[in-house]
Amino acid sequence: MADVEHIRELIEPAVNGLGYQLWGVQLLSQGRHSTLRVFIESENGITVDDCARVSHQVSGVLDVEDPIPTHYTLEVSSPGIDRPLFLLPQYPAYIGQWLKVTLRVPFEGRRKFSGTLKAIEDDEVVMQVDDEEYVLPFELIEKANIVCKD
């Protein structure tokens, strides 16, 4: 399976060169076929045309570098309202907001946490879940999403 960090390094210059920020990359394996999701961000928001522009550019880079050994579908989109968080530096902007986290392995007997993002301390994410405060090591986080609660 391809390394997501390597893919990120390959495509980030192309995304940035078009004037967008590379928010994150997900590679989802589905049997013999995979989906590569590329999330882009811009101060002006993201349109369908923006996604098409980035898709065309990223596709060219991936065709040349060929980092994914299986067949895959490329999807480019905005991170959306319930945005996934990929890198620790993305977290501080969302302190005080609701966060859903899934860990790679259980921490204090559980893998799933939903609560308020309280702080970032060194390489740890501090969450308030009900009446408990949890300090989760960032390297254990498999998936994290900001949840828009209305």
Short mmCIF file of C-alpha atoms in Angstrom, two decimals:
data_model
loop_
_atom_site.label_atom_id
_atom_site.label_comp_id
_atom_site.label_asym_id
_atom_site.label_seq_id
_atom_site.Cartn_x
_atom_site.Cartn_y
_atom_site.Cartn_z
CA MET A 1 0.00 0.00 0.00
CA ALA A 2 1.20 3.50 -0.79
CA ASP A 3 2.43 5.84 1.94
CA VAL A 4 -0.01 8.73 2.46
CA GLU A 5 2.76 11.03 3.70
CA HIS A 6 4.78 10.35 0.54
CA ILE A 7 1.73 11.14 -1.62
CA ARG A 8 1.21 14.36 0.35
CA GLU A 9 4.82 15.39 -0.29
CA LEU A 10 4.45 14.65 -4.01
CA ILE A 11 1.24 16.62 -4.59
CA GLU A 12 1.56 19.52 -2.13
CA PRO A 13 3.75 21.68 -4.43
CA ALA A 14 1.21 21.27 -7.26
CA VAL A 15 -1.72 22.19 -5.00
CA ASN A 16 0.11 25.17 -3.50
CA GLY A 17 1.23 26.27 -6.97
CA LEU A 18 -2.42 26.63 -7.96
CA GLY A 19 -3.04 28.88 -4.94
CA TYR A 20 -4.71 26.34 -2.63
CA GLN A 21 -3.72 24.78 0.67
CA LEU A 22 -3.49 21.01 0.87
CA TRP A 23 -5.65 20.25 3.91
CA GLY A 24 -5.22 16.47 3.92
CA VAL A 25 -4.93 13.20 2.06
CA GLN A 26 -6.75 9.91 2.67
CA LEU A 27 -6.11 6.64 0.87
CA LEU A 28 -8.95 4.17 1.36
CA SER A 29 -8.39 0.61 0.22
CA GLN A 30 -11.46 -1.21 -1.09
CA GLY A 31 -10.32 -4.62 -2.24
CA ARG A 32 -8.42 -4.33 -5.51
CA HIS A 33 -9.49 -0.72 -5.96
CA SER A 34 -8.64 2.30 -3.82
CA THR A 35 -9.88 5.85 -3.44
CA LEU A 36 -7.45 8.71 -2.98
CA ARG A 37 -9.18 11.68 -1.34
CA VAL A 38 -7.44 15.02 -1.51
CA PHE A 39 -8.87 17.85 0.59
CA ILE A 40 -8.05 21.42 -0.41
CA GLU A 41 -8.70 24.74 1.30
CA SER A 42 -8.71 28.38 0.26
CA GLU A 43 -9.53 31.68 1.97
CA ASN A 44 -12.21 32.20 -0.69
CA GLY A 45 -13.78 28.78 -0.23
CA ILE A 46 -13.70 25.91 -2.71
CA THR A 47 -15.82 25.53 -5.84
CA VAL A 48 -16.34 22.59 -8.19
CA ASP A 49 -14.05 24.34 -10.70
CA ASP A 50 -11.33 24.58 -8.04
CA CYS A 51 -11.61 20.85 -7.42
CA ALA A 52 -11.44 20.09 -11.14
CA ARG A 53 -8.36 22.31 -11.55
CA VAL A 54 -6.56 20.60 -8.66
CA SER A 55 -7.68 17.14 -9.80
CA HIS A 56 -6.18 17.71 -13.25
CA GLN A 57 -2.87 18.93 -11.81
CA VAL A 58 -2.61 16.24 -9.11
CA SER A 59 -3.54 13.52 -11.59
CA GLY A 60 -0.61 14.57 -13.78
CA VAL A 61 1.81 14.38 -10.86
CA LEU A 62 0.51 10.98 -9.80
CA ASP A 63 0.68 9.63 -13.36
CA VAL A 64 4.37 10.55 -13.55
CA GLU A 65 5.37 9.48 -10.01
CA ASP A 66 3.02 6.44 -9.80
CA PRO A 67 3.05 6.10 -5.97
CA ILE A 68 -0.10 3.94 -5.78
CA PRO A 69 0.46 0.38 -7.06
CA THR A 70 -3.25 -0.46 -7.45
CA HIS A 71 -6.10 1.03 -9.46
CA TYR A 72 -7.58 4.03 -7.68
CA THR A 73 -10.09 6.83 -8.04
CA LEU A 74 -8.96 10.38 -7.32
CA GLU A 75 -11.45 12.60 -5.46
CA VAL A 76 -10.72 16.26 -4.73
CA SER A 77 -12.96 18.27 -2.40
CA SER A 78 -13.20 20.82 0.37
CA PRO A 79 -12.84 19.47 3.92
CA GLY A 80 -16.42 20.66 4.53
CA ILE A 81 -18.10 21.67 7.77
CA ASP A 82 -17.41 18.42 9.64
CA ARG A 83 -13.82 18.60 8.50
CA PRO A 84 -11.28 15.89 9.15
CA LEU A 85 -8.09 16.91 10.92
CA PHE A 86 -4.88 15.37 9.62
CA LEU A 87 -1.98 17.26 11.21
CA LEU A 88 -1.43 18.44 14.78
CA PRO A 89 -0.96 22.10 13.68
CA GLN A 90 -4.58 22.04 12.37
CA TYR A 91 -6.03 21.44 15.85
CA PRO A 92 -5.47 24.77 17.69
CA ALA A 93 -7.82 26.69 15.37
CA TYR A 94 -10.67 24.48 16.61
CA ILE A 95 -10.18 24.73 20.38
CA GLY A 96 -13.61 25.02 21.99
CA GLN A 97 -15.36 23.07 19.24
CA TRP A 98 -16.85 19.58 19.27
CA LEU A 99 -14.49 16.84 18.09
CA LYS A 100 -14.94 13.13 17.32
CA VAL A 101 -11.79 11.06 17.61
CA THR A 102 -11.07 7.41 16.87
CA LEU A 103 -7.80 5.96 18.12
CA ARG A 104 -5.68 3.23 16.54
CA VAL A 105 -5.58 1.33 19.85
CA PRO A 106 -7.61 1.67 23.06
CA PHE A 107 -6.60 4.42 25.49
CA GLU A 108 -7.93 4.11 29.03
CA GLY A 109 -10.19 1.31 27.80
CA ARG A 110 -11.76 3.03 24.78
CA ARG A 111 -11.04 3.97 21.17
CA LYS A 112 -13.79 6.54 20.47
CA PHE A 113 -14.08 9.96 22.06
CA SER A 114 -16.61 12.74 21.40
CA GLY A 115 -16.30 16.02 23.23
CA THR A 116 -14.89 19.53 23.29
CA LEU A 117 -11.36 20.17 22.13
CA LYS A 118 -9.82 21.93 25.15
CA ALA A 119 -6.14 22.38 24.28
CA ILE A 120 -3.04 21.10 22.56
CA GLU A 121 -0.15 20.34 24.90
CA ASP A 122 3.10 19.30 23.23
CA ASP A 123 2.10 16.30 21.08
CA GLU A 124 -1.16 15.62 22.91
CA VAL A 125 -4.79 16.54 22.28
CA VAL A 126 -6.79 17.50 25.38
CA MET A 127 -10.52 16.77 25.19
CA GLN A 128 -13.41 17.27 27.60
CA VAL A 129 -15.74 14.26 27.29
CA ASP A 130 -18.74 14.56 29.61
CA ASP A 131 -17.18 15.19 33.05
CA GLU A 132 -13.79 13.69 32.18
CA GLU A 133 -10.74 15.31 30.66
CA TYR A 134 -8.63 13.08 28.40
CA VAL A 135 -5.11 13.78 27.22
CA LEU A 136 -4.74 11.78 24.00
CA PRO A 137 -1.33 11.21 22.39
CA PHE A 138 -1.54 12.55 18.82
CA GLU A 139 0.31 9.53 17.39
CA LEU A 140 -2.57 7.29 18.56
CA ILE A 141 -5.22 9.25 16.61
CA GLU A 142 -6.44 7.32 13.60
CA LYS A 143 -9.24 9.71 12.64
CA ALA A 144 -10.49 13.06 13.94
CA ASN A 145 -13.32 15.28 12.72
CA ILE A 146 -14.69 18.64 13.81
CA VAL A 147 -18.44 18.20 14.28
CA CYS A 148 -20.77 21.08 13.54
CA LYS A 149 -23.49 20.82 16.20
CA ASP A 150 -26.65 22.77 15.47
#
